[in-house]
Amino acid sequence: MRYSKEHKLETHARIVKKASARLREKGAHGIGVADLMKDAGLTHGGFYSHFESREALVIEAFTHAMDRSIENWRKTAAEKPPAQRLELIVTKYLTPAHRDAPAHGCAVPSLGADIARESPKTRKAFAAKLDEMIEMVAENFPESGPKTARRQAMASLSTMVGSLLMARIAGSGEMSDEILRAGRQAALGEAAPRKAATKAATKAPVRKTRGASVRVE
Amino acid sequence: MRYSKEHKLETHARIVKKASARLREKGAHGIGVADLMKDAGLTHGGFYSHFESREALVIEAFTHAMDRSIENWRKTAAEKPPAQRLELIVTKYLTPAHRDAPAHGCAVPSLGADIARESPKTRKAFAAKLDEMIEMVAENFPESGPKTARRQAMASLSTMVGSLLMARIAGSGEMSDEILRAGRQAALGEAAPRKAATKAATKAPVRKTRGASVRVE
DNA sequence: CCCGCAAGATGATCGTCATCATATAAGGCG
DNA sequence: CGCCTTATATGATGACGATCATCTTGCGGG
C-alpha cells in the first residue's frame, strides 16, 4: 500500500468531523455530497470508497456529534466538584455562544427532528446515545436517588434542548437571551437566582478559532 | 371570473394546510413541490400561480402550523378554569399521541431547527409567533407576577418542546414514555405527582380520523 | 530507482426537482 | 347558448445532486 496505514482512516475521520459540523449547521438535507467533500479538502469522487452512501455518512456524522457532546460533558464535569457540576453543564450549554454556533454544538437541538425521522433501527442507536447523555447528567444530581436523578436529568436535558431550540428561533435579541436565562434557571431546578453565572454567560461572545472545530457547549 | 370568488383562496388554503402537515412530517427539505401539490389533490403545474416560490409556501406552511397551535391552545385553555389550564395544556402536549403524530402537532419540535435556519427577517416573524405562544402560556401562571409568569412560561414551553423532541428520538418504547412523564412533571413545576393525568395520557392511542387534520396537542 | 496499487481526482450518467411556457377546461357573464 | 377569463393540467427546461467508471498520481516495497 502506498499511503501510510492510517491515511485513509484519518481522511475518513476528517470527512465525518467536517460533515458533522456542516450538517448541524444546514440540516440533514441541507448540503450535498460534493460540498461536504470540499469541506474536508477533497473532491466528490472518492466519496464512495469511504461511505456506502450519503445516508451512511449522515448517520456517522450524527453519531460523531452526539459522542463529542457526551465526551465534552464528561470533561466539563471533571473540572468541578460534584456539587457544582450540573450548574456548570447547564450554564455552558445555555449561552449565546452555543446558540449562535449550531455547527459546533449539541446535535439534539439542531438535528433532533432529523434523527427522529430516521428508520426505527437507526433511531434505536441514537436512543442509546441519548440514554448515555441522560445517565451522564443524572450522575450530577447527587441529592436524589437514582430513579429520581434519572427523571430530573431527563427534565433538565429537555429544558436545555428546548430552550436552545427556541432561543435559536428567536434569533439573538433580548427575547432570545431571556429564553436562555429562563432555561438556565429552570434546568437548575428553580434554585436561588444565580446572578453571577447568568450575567457572565449572557455576555460571552461567539468564539472563533481559525476554523478549528470549537465546542461551544 | 368563472370560478366562484373564493375558489382559488380555498385551494390556496388547502395547499398550505396539507403542506404544513407534510413538512412537519418530513422536514423543510423532505418533500418536493410535485408531491406537496399531489397531496392537495392537484398537479404541480398550477403551483406558481399560488406561490412565488417553494420557499414562500414553506414559510406560509410554517406560519400556519404555529397559528394553529396557538389557536388550539386557546381553545384548550378555555375548557377549564384558570387554575387547571396549565396542567391541561402540558398533559395534552406531552402524550404518546402527539409524539407519534408530528404531522398534526406543534411545529416547534418538528420544524424548529429548520425555522432557525431561515433568514433573520423571516425568523423575526416566527419569533413574534413564539412570543404569542409564550404569552398564551404565561397567562396560565396566575399565582405569579407578569415578569415571573413570562419566565415560567418560557421554561415550561422549553421543557415541553425538548421533551417531545427527545421522546421522538427515543421512538415509542419505555424510555420514550419515561421522557414524556419526566417532562410533564417538570413543566408543571414539580408539583405533587398527578397519577391520574399521567396514566391517562400515557395510554392514549394515536387518533386517526379519515385523513382529516387532527390536532394531537 | 522503478513498479504496482490504491487514494483521490475528473468527468459522465441518470434521476429528481424547481420553475416556467403552453394547453385545456370550467363556468360565470353577456 | 356561446364566449372569455382564469384555475389547473401537461409537458419542457435547466440545474443540481447522488452514484459510478475511469484516470492520475504519490509512495511503499522490491
Coordinates of N, CA and C in Angstrom, one line a residue, chain A residues 30-182:
Chain A
G30 N -29.6 19.6 4.0 CA -29.2 20.9 3.6 C -27.9 21.1 2.8
I31 N -27.2 20.0 2.6 CA -25.9 20.1 1.9 C -25.6 18.8 1.2
G32 N -25.0 18.9 0.0 CA -24.8 17.8 -0.8 C -23.4 17.1 -0.6
V33 N -23.3 16.0 -1.2 CA -22.0 15.2 -1.1 C -20.8 16.0 -1.6
A34 N -20.9 16.7 -2.7 CA -19.8 17.4 -3.2 C -19.3 18.5 -2.3
D35 N -20.2 19.2 -1.7 CA -19.9 20.3 -0.8 C -19.3 19.7 0.5
L36 N -19.8 18.6 0.9 CA -19.3 18.0 2.2 C -17.8 17.6 1.9
M37 N -17.6 17.0 0.8 CA -16.2 16.6 0.5 C -15.3 17.8 0.3
K38 N -15.7 18.8 -0.3 CA -14.9 20.0 -0.5 C -14.6 20.6 0.9
D39 N -15.5 20.5 1.8 CA -15.3 21.0 3.1 C -14.2 20.2 3.8
A40 N -14.0 19.0 3.4 CA -12.9 18.2 4.0 C -11.6 18.3 3.2
G41 N -11.7 19.2 2.2 CA -10.5 19.4 1.4 C -10.3 18.4 0.3
L42 N -11.4 17.7 -0.1 CA -11.3 16.7 -1.2 C -12.4 17.0 -2.3
T43 N -12.3 16.2 -3.3 CA -13.4 16.3 -4.4 C -14.4 15.2 -4.1
H44 N -15.4 15.3 -4.9 CA -16.5 14.4 -4.6 C -16.3 12.9 -5.0
G45 N -15.3 12.7 -5.8 CA -15.0 11.4 -6.5 C -14.8 10.3 -5.5
G46 N -13.9 10.5 -4.6 CA -13.5 9.4 -3.7 C -14.6 9.0 -2.7
F47 N -15.7 9.8 -2.7 CA -16.7 9.6 -1.6 C -17.1 8.1 -1.3
Y48 N -17.4 7.5 -2.4 CA -17.9 6.1 -2.3 C -16.9 5.0 -2.0
S49 N -15.6 5.5 -1.9 CA -14.7 4.5 -1.3 C -14.6 4.7 0.2
H50 N -15.2 5.7 0.7 CA -15.3 5.9 2.1 C -16.6 5.5 2.8
F51 N -17.7 5.7 2.0 CA -19.0 5.5 2.6 C -19.9 4.8 1.5
E52 N -20.7 4.0 2.1 CA -21.6 3.2 1.2 C -22.6 4.1 0.5
S53 N -23.0 5.1 1.1 CA -24.0 6.0 0.6 C -23.9 7.3 1.3
R54 N -24.6 8.3 0.8 CA -24.7 9.6 1.6 C -25.3 9.4 2.9
E55 N -26.4 8.6 2.9 CA -27.1 8.3 4.1 C -26.1 7.7 5.2
A56 N -25.2 6.9 4.8 CA -24.3 6.3 5.7 C -23.4 7.3 6.4
L57 N -23.0 8.3 5.6 CA -22.2 9.4 6.2 C -23.0 10.2 7.2
V58 N -24.3 10.5 6.8 CA -25.1 11.2 7.6 C -25.2 10.6 9.0
I59 N -25.5 9.3 9.0 CA -25.6 8.6 10.3 C -24.3 8.6 11.1
E60 N -23.2 8.4 10.4 CA -21.9 8.5 11.1 C -21.7 9.9 11.7
A61 N -22.1 10.9 10.9 CA -21.8 12.3 11.4 C -22.7 12.6 12.6
F62 N -24.0 12.1 12.5 CA -24.9 12.3 13.7 C -24.2 11.7 14.9
T63 N -23.8 10.5 14.7 CA -23.2 9.7 15.8 C -22.0 10.4 16.4
H64 N -21.2 10.9 15.5 CA -20.0 11.6 15.9 C -20.3 12.8 16.8
A65 N -21.3 13.6 16.3 CA -21.7 14.8 17.0 C -22.2 14.4 18.5
M66 N -23.0 13.4 18.6 CA -23.5 13.0 19.9 C -22.4 12.5 20.8
D67 N -21.5 11.8 20.2 CA -20.3 11.3 21.0 C -19.5 12.4 21.5
R68 N -19.3 13.4 20.7 CA -18.5 14.5 21.1 C -19.1 15.3 22.2
S69 N -20.5 15.4 22.1 CA -21.2 16.1 23.2 C -21.0 15.4 24.6
I70 N -21.2 14.1 24.5 CA -21.1 13.3 25.7 C -19.7 13.4 26.3
E71 N -18.7 13.2 25.5 CA -17.3 13.3 25.9 C -17.0 14.7 26.5
N72 N -17.5 15.7 25.8 CA -17.3 17.1 26.2 C -17.9 17.3 27.6
W73 N -19.1 16.8 27.8 CA -19.8 17.0 29.1 C -19.0 16.3 30.2
R74 N -18.4 15.1 29.9 CA -17.6 14.4 30.9 C -16.4 15.2 31.3
K75 N -15.8 15.8 30.3 CA -14.7 16.7 30.6 C -15.1 17.9 31.4
T76 N -16.2 18.5 31.0 CA -16.7 19.7 31.7 C -17.0 19.3 33.2
A77 N -17.6 18.1 33.4 CA -18.0 17.7 34.7 C -16.7 17.5 35.6
A78 N -15.7 17.0 35.0 CA -14.5 16.7 35.7 C -13.8 17.9 36.3
E79 N -14.1 19.1 35.7 CA -13.5 20.3 36.1 C -13.8 20.8 37.5
K80 N -15.0 20.3 38.0 CA -15.5 20.8 39.3 C -15.9 19.7 40.2
P81 N -16.0 20.1 41.5 CA -16.5 19.1 42.4 C -18.0 18.8 42.1
P82 N -18.4 17.6 42.5 CA -19.8 17.1 42.1 C -20.9 18.1 42.3
A83 N -20.8 18.8 43.4 CA -21.9 19.7 43.7 C -22.2 20.8 42.7
Q84 N -21.1 21.2 42.0 CA -21.2 22.3 41.1 C -21.3 21.8 39.6
R85 N -21.3 20.5 39.4 CA -21.2 20.0 38.0 C -22.4 20.3 37.2
L86 N -23.6 20.1 37.7 CA -24.8 20.3 37.0 C -24.9 21.8 36.5
E87 N -24.6 22.7 37.5 CA -24.7 24.1 37.1 C -23.7 24.4 36.0
L88 N -22.5 23.8 36.1 CA -21.5 24.1 35.1 C -22.0 23.6 33.7
I89 N -22.5 22.4 33.7 CA -23.0 21.9 32.4 C -24.1 22.8 31.8
V90 N -25.1 23.1 32.7 CA -26.2 23.9 32.2 C -25.8 25.3 31.7
T91 N -25.0 25.9 32.5 CA -24.6 27.3 32.1 C -23.7 27.3 30.9
K92 N -22.9 26.2 30.7 CA -22.1 26.2 29.5 C -23.0 25.9 28.3
Y93 N -24.1 25.2 28.5 CA -25.0 24.8 27.4 C -25.8 26.0 26.9
L94 N -26.4 26.6 27.9 CA -27.4 27.7 27.6 C -26.7 29.1 27.5
T95 N -25.8 29.2 26.5 CA -25.1 30.5 26.3 C -25.4 31.0 24.9
P96 N -25.3 32.3 24.7 CA -25.5 32.9 23.4 C -24.4 32.2 22.4
A97 N -23.2 31.9 23.0 CA -22.2 31.3 22.1 C -22.7 30.0 21.5
H98 N -23.3 29.2 22.4 CA -23.8 27.9 21.9 C -24.9 28.1 20.9
R99 N -25.8 29.0 21.3 CA -27.0 29.3 20.4 C -26.5 29.7 19.0
D100 N -25.5 30.5 19.0 CA -25.0 31.1 17.7 C -24.1 30.2 16.9
A101 N -23.7 29.1 17.5 CA -22.8 28.2 16.7 C -23.3 26.8 16.7
P102 N -24.5 26.6 16.0 CA -25.0 25.2 16.0 C -24.0 24.2 15.4
A103 N -23.2 24.7 14.5 CA -22.2 23.8 13.8 C -21.3 23.1 14.8
H104 N -21.0 23.8 15.9 CA -20.1 23.2 16.9 C -20.7 22.9 18.2
G105 N -22.0 22.8 18.2 CA -22.7 22.5 19.5 C -23.5 21.2 19.5
C106 N -24.3 21.0 20.5 CA -25.1 19.8 20.7 C -25.9 19.5 19.5
A107 N -26.0 18.2 19.1 CA -26.7 17.7 17.9 C -28.2 17.7 18.2
V108 N -28.6 17.6 19.4 CA -30.0 17.3 19.6 C -30.9 18.5 19.2
P109 N -30.6 19.7 19.5 CA -31.5 20.8 19.1 C -31.4 21.0 17.5
S110 N -30.2 20.8 17.0 CA -30.1 21.1 15.5 C -30.5 19.9 14.7
L111 N -30.3 18.7 15.1 CA -30.6 17.6 14.3 C -31.7 16.6 14.8
G112 N -32.2 16.9 16.0 CA -33.1 16.0 16.7 C -34.3 15.6 15.8
A113 N -34.9 16.6 15.1 CA -36.0 16.3 14.3 C -35.6 15.4 13.1
D114 N -34.5 15.6 12.6 CA -34.0 14.8 11.5 C -33.7 13.3 12.0
I115 N -33.1 13.3 13.2 CA -32.9 11.9 13.8 C -34.2 11.2 14.0
A116 N -35.2 11.9 14.5 CA -36.5 11.3 14.7 C -37.1 10.8 13.4
R117 N -36.7 11.3 12.3 CA -37.3 10.8 11.0 C -36.5 9.6 10.4
E118 N -35.4 9.2 11.1 CA -34.7 8.1 10.6 C -35.5 6.8 10.8
S119 N -35.0 5.7 10.2 CA -35.7 4.4 10.4 C -35.6 4.0 11.9
P120 N -36.6 3.2 12.3 CA -36.6 2.8 13.7 C -35.3 2.1 14.1
K121 N -34.7 1.4 13.2 CA -33.4 0.7 13.6 C -32.3 1.7 13.9
T122 N -32.2 2.7 13.0 CA -31.2 3.7 13.2 C -31.5 4.5 14.5
R123 N -32.8 4.8 14.6 CA -33.1 5.6 15.8 C -32.8 4.9 17.1
K124 N -32.9 3.6 17.1 CA -32.5 2.9 18.3 C -31.1 3.2 18.7
A125 N -30.2 3.3 17.8 CA -28.8 3.6 18.1 C -28.7 5.0 18.7
F126 N -29.5 5.9 18.2 CA -29.4 7.2 18.8 C -30.1 7.3 20.1
A127 N -31.1 6.5 20.3 CA -31.8 6.4 21.6 C -30.8 6.0 22.7
A128 N -29.9 5.1 22.3 CA -28.9 4.6 23.2 C -27.9 5.7 23.6
K129 N -27.6 6.5 22.6 CA -26.7 7.7 22.9 C -27.4 8.7 23.8
L130 N -28.7 8.9 23.5 CA -29.5 9.8 24.4 C -29.5 9.3 25.8
D131 N -29.6 8.0 25.9 CA -29.6 7.4 27.3 C -28.3 7.7 28.0
E132 N -27.2 7.6 27.2 CA -25.9 7.9 27.8 C -25.9 9.3 28.3
M133 N -26.4 10.2 27.5 CA -26.4 11.6 27.9 C -27.2 11.8 29.2
I134 N -28.3 11.1 29.2 CA -29.2 11.3 30.4 C -28.5 10.7 31.6
E135 N -27.9 9.6 31.5 CA -27.2 9.0 32.6 C -26.0 9.9 33.1
M136 N -25.3 10.4 32.1 CA -24.2 11.3 32.4 C -24.7 12.5 33.2
V137 N -25.9 13.1 32.9 CA -26.4 14.2 33.6 C -26.9 13.7 35.0
A138 N -27.5 12.6 35.0 CA -28.1 12.0 36.2 C -27.1 11.9 37.3
E139 N -25.9 11.6 36.9 CA -24.8 11.4 37.9 C -24.6 12.7 38.7
N140 N -25.1 13.8 38.1 CA -24.8 15.1 38.8 C -26.0 15.6 39.6
F141 N -26.9 14.7 39.9 CA -28.0 15.0 40.9 C -27.7 14.3 42.1
P142 N -26.7 14.6 42.9 CA -26.3 13.8 44.0 C -27.3 13.7 45.1
E143 N -28.1 14.7 45.2 CA -29.0 14.7 46.4 C -30.2 13.8 46.2
S144 N -30.4 13.2 45.0 CA -31.6 12.3 44.8 C -31.2 10.9 44.7
G145 N -32.1 10.0 44.8 CA -32.0 8.6 44.5 C -31.8 8.4 43.0
P146 N -31.4 7.2 42.6 CA -31.0 7.0 41.1 C -32.3 7.2 40.2
K147 N -33.4 6.7 40.7 CA -34.6 6.8 39.9 C -35.0 8.3 39.7
T148 N -35.0 9.0 40.8 CA -35.3 10.4 40.8 C -34.3 11.2 40.0
A149 N -33.0 10.8 40.2 CA -32.0 11.5 39.4 C -32.2 11.4 37.9
R150 N -32.6 10.2 37.5 CA -32.8 10.0 36.1 C -34.0 10.8 35.6
R151 N -35.0 10.9 36.4 CA -36.1 11.7 36.0 C -35.7 13.2 35.9
Q152 N -35.0 13.6 36.9 CA -34.5 15.0 36.9 C -33.6 15.3 35.7
A153 N -32.7 14.3 35.4 CA -31.8 14.5 34.3 C -32.6 14.7 33.0
M154 N -33.6 13.8 32.8 CA -34.4 13.9 31.6 C -35.1 15.3 31.5
A155 N -35.6 15.7 32.6 CA -36.3 17.0 32.7 C -35.3 18.2 32.3
S156 N -34.1 18.1 33.0 CA -33.2 19.2 32.8 C -32.7 19.2 31.3
L157 N -32.4 18.0 30.8 CA -32.0 17.9 29.4 C -33.0 18.5 28.5
S158 N -34.3 18.1 28.7 CA -35.4 18.6 27.9 C -35.4 20.1 27.9
T159 N -35.3 20.6 29.1 CA -35.4 22.1 29.2 C -34.2 22.7 28.4
M160 N -33.0 22.1 28.6 CA -31.8 22.7 27.9 C -32.0 22.7 26.4
V161 N -32.4 21.5 25.9 CA -32.6 21.3 24.5 C -33.7 22.3 23.9
G162 N -34.9 22.3 24.6 CA -36.0 23.1 24.2 C -35.6 24.6 24.2
S163 N -34.9 25.0 25.3 CA -34.5 26.4 25.4 C -33.6 26.8 24.2
L164 N -32.7 26.0 24.0 CA -31.7 26.3 22.9 C -32.4 26.4 21.6
L165 N -33.3 25.5 21.3 CA -34.1 25.5 20.1 C -34.9 26.8 20.0
M166 N -35.6 27.1 21.0 CA -36.4 28.3 21.0 C -35.6 29.6 20.9
A167 N -34.5 29.6 21.6 CA -33.6 30.7 21.5 C -33.1 30.9 20.1
R168 N -32.9 29.8 19.4 CA -32.4 29.9 18.0 C -33.5 30.5 17.1
I169 N -34.7 30.1 17.3 CA -35.8 30.6 16.6 C -35.9 32.1 16.8
A170 N -35.7 32.5 18.1 CA -35.9 33.9 18.4 C -34.7 34.8 17.9
G171 N -33.6 34.1 17.5 CA -32.5 34.9 16.9 C -31.5 35.2 17.9
S172 N -31.2 36.5 18.1 CA -30.1 36.8 19.0 C -30.4 38.1 19.8
G173 N -31.7 38.5 19.9 CA -32.1 39.7 20.6 C -32.4 39.5 22.0
E174 N -33.0 40.4 22.6 CA -33.3 40.3 24.0 C -34.2 39.1 24.4
M175 N -35.2 38.9 23.5 CA -36.1 37.8 23.8 C -35.3 36.4 23.9
S176 N -34.4 36.3 22.9 CA -33.6 35.1 22.9 C -32.8 34.9 24.1
D177 N -32.1 36.0 24.6 CA -31.4 35.9 25.8 C -32.3 35.6 27.0
E178 N -33.5 36.1 27.0 CA -34.4 35.9 28.0 C -34.8 34.4 28.1
I179 N -34.9 33.8 26.9 CA -35.3 32.4 26.9 C -34.1 31.6 27.5
L180 N -32.9 32.0 27.2 CA -31.7 31.3 27.7 C -31.7 31.4 29.2
R181 N -31.9 32.6 29.7 CA -31.9 32.8 31.2 C -33.0 31.9 31.8
A182 N -34.2 32.0 31.3 CA -35.3 31.2 31.9 C -34.9 29.7 31.9

